[in-house]
XYZ file of C-alpha atoms in Angstrom:
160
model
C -20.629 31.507 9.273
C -23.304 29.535 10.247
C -21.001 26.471 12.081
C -19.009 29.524 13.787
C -22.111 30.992 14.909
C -22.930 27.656 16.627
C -19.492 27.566 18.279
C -17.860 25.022 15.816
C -14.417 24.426 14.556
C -13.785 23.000 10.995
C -10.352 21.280 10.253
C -9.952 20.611 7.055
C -8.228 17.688 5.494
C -7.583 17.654 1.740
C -7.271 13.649 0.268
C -6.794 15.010 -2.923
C -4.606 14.332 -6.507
C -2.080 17.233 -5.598
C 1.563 16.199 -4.586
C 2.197 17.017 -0.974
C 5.905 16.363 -1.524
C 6.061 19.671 -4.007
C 4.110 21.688 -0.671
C 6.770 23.046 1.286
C 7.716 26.707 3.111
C 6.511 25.809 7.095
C 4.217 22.555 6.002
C 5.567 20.716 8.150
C 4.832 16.206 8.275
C 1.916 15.375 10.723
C 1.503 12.096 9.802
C 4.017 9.471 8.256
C 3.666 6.156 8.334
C 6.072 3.280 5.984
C 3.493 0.967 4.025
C 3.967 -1.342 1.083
C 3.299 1.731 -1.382
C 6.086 3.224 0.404
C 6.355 6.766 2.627
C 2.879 7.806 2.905
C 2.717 11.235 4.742
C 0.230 14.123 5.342
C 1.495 17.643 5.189
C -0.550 20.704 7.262
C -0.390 23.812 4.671
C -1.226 27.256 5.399
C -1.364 30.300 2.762
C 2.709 30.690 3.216
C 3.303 27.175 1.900
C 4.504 26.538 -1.518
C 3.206 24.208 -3.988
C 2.438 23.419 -7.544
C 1.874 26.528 -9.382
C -1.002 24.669 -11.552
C -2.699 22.724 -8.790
C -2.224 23.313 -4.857
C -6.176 23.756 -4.033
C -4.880 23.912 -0.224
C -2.812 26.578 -0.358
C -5.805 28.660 -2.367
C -8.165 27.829 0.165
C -6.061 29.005 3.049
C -5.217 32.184 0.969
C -9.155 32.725 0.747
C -10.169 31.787 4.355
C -7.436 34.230 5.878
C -8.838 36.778 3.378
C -12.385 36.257 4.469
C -11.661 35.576 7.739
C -8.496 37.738 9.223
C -9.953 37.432 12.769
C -9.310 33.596 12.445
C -5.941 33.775 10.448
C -3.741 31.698 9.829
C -5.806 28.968 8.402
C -4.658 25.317 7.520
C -5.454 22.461 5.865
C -4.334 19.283 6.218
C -3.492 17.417 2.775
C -2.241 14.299 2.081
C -2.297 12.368 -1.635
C -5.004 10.465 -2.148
C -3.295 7.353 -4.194
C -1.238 6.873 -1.308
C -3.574 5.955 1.249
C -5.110 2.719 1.728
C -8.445 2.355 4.434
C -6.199 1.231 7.296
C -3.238 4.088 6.893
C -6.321 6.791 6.278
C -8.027 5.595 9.673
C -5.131 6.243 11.536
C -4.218 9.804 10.114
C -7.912 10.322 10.730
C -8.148 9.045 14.188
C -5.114 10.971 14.911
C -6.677 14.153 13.945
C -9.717 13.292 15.081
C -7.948 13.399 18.688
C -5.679 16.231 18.005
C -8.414 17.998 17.845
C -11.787 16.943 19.504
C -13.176 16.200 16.319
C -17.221 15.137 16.898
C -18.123 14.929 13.439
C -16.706 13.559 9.866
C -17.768 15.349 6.594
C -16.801 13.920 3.492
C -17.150 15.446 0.100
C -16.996 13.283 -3.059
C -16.404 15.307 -6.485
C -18.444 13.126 -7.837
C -20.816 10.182 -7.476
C -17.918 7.464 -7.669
C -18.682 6.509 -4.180
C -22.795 5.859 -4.953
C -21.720 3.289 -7.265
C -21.886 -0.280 -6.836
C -18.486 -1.218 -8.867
C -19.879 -2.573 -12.317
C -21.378 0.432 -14.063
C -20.402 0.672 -17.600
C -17.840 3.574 -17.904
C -17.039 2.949 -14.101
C -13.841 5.536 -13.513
C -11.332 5.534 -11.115
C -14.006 5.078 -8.019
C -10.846 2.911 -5.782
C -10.132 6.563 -3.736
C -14.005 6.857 -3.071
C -14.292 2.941 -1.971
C -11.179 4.082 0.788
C -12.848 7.191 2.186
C -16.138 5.465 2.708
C -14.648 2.219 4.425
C -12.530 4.291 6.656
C -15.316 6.262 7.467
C -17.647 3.440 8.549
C -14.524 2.205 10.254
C -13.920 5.545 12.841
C -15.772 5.132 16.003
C -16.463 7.638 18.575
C -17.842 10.224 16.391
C -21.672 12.465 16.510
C -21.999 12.246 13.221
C -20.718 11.090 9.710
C -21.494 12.109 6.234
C -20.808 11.617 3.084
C -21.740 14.491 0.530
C -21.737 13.823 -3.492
C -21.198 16.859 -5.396
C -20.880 17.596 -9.014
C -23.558 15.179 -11.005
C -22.699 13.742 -13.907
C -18.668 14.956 -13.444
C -17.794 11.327 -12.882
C -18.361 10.290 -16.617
C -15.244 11.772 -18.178
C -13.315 9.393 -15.614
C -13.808 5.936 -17.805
């Protein structure tokens, strides 16, 4: 409410563990792009897509922003699988959306505190995702403002 009340738009983009190739039902490819790991691709997904009955956070959070927020409907996301991504592919998808849609300012939400971490902690988990978004962030230029938010404490330590 607060960002709408101050004239902003928030596009979402969802580097998550969910499979965007099991999203489908008008989510149609934004980005592909051919790299080493293979076809890497991000999907936009509204609250008609279809996903993973057990894990398509996207989808949910469309389906809950078009509840709360009819005026504004239909919402989207844009999601795209996290593994797949290395910091070059992820700037581009980024800058791309970044100009798609006059994007001034890059939030970024860790789950955790992976991305605090220095690499040699004892029980270090799977932090390699983190490492990406925060390189590719320091990479975009041409922004107002970036941050990086950790969230969820101490959720990091079932990882290792």
């Amino acid at each position: 409410p607060e960002l709408r009340r101050l004239g902003k738009r928030v596009i979402f983009g969802s580097y998550s563990f969910g499979c965007v190739e099991s999203i489908s039902g008008g989510s149609p490819v934004v980005f592909r792009e051919q790299t080493g790991r293979g076809d890497v691709k991000a999907k936009r997904v509204s609250a008609a897509s279809h996903g993973d009955p057990f894990y398509a956070p996207e989808i949910h959070l469309c389906k809950h922003l078009d509840a709360s927020f009819p005026e504004e409907a239909p919402h989207f996301i844009y999601a795209y699988y996290a593994r797949d991504f290395c910091v070059p592919t992820l700037r581009r998808l980024y800058e791309q959306l970044i100009a798609e849609h006059a994007v001034d300012a890059v939030v970024a939400i860790d789950g955790g505190t992976d991305s605090l971490m220095a690499g040699d902690e004892a029980g270090l988990g799977d932090p390699i995702e983190d490492a990406v978004t925060v390189a590719t962030l320091a990479a975009l230029e041409g922004l107002h403002l970036k941050l990086l938010l950790s969230v969820g404490f101490g959720t990091d330590r079932f990882n290792g």
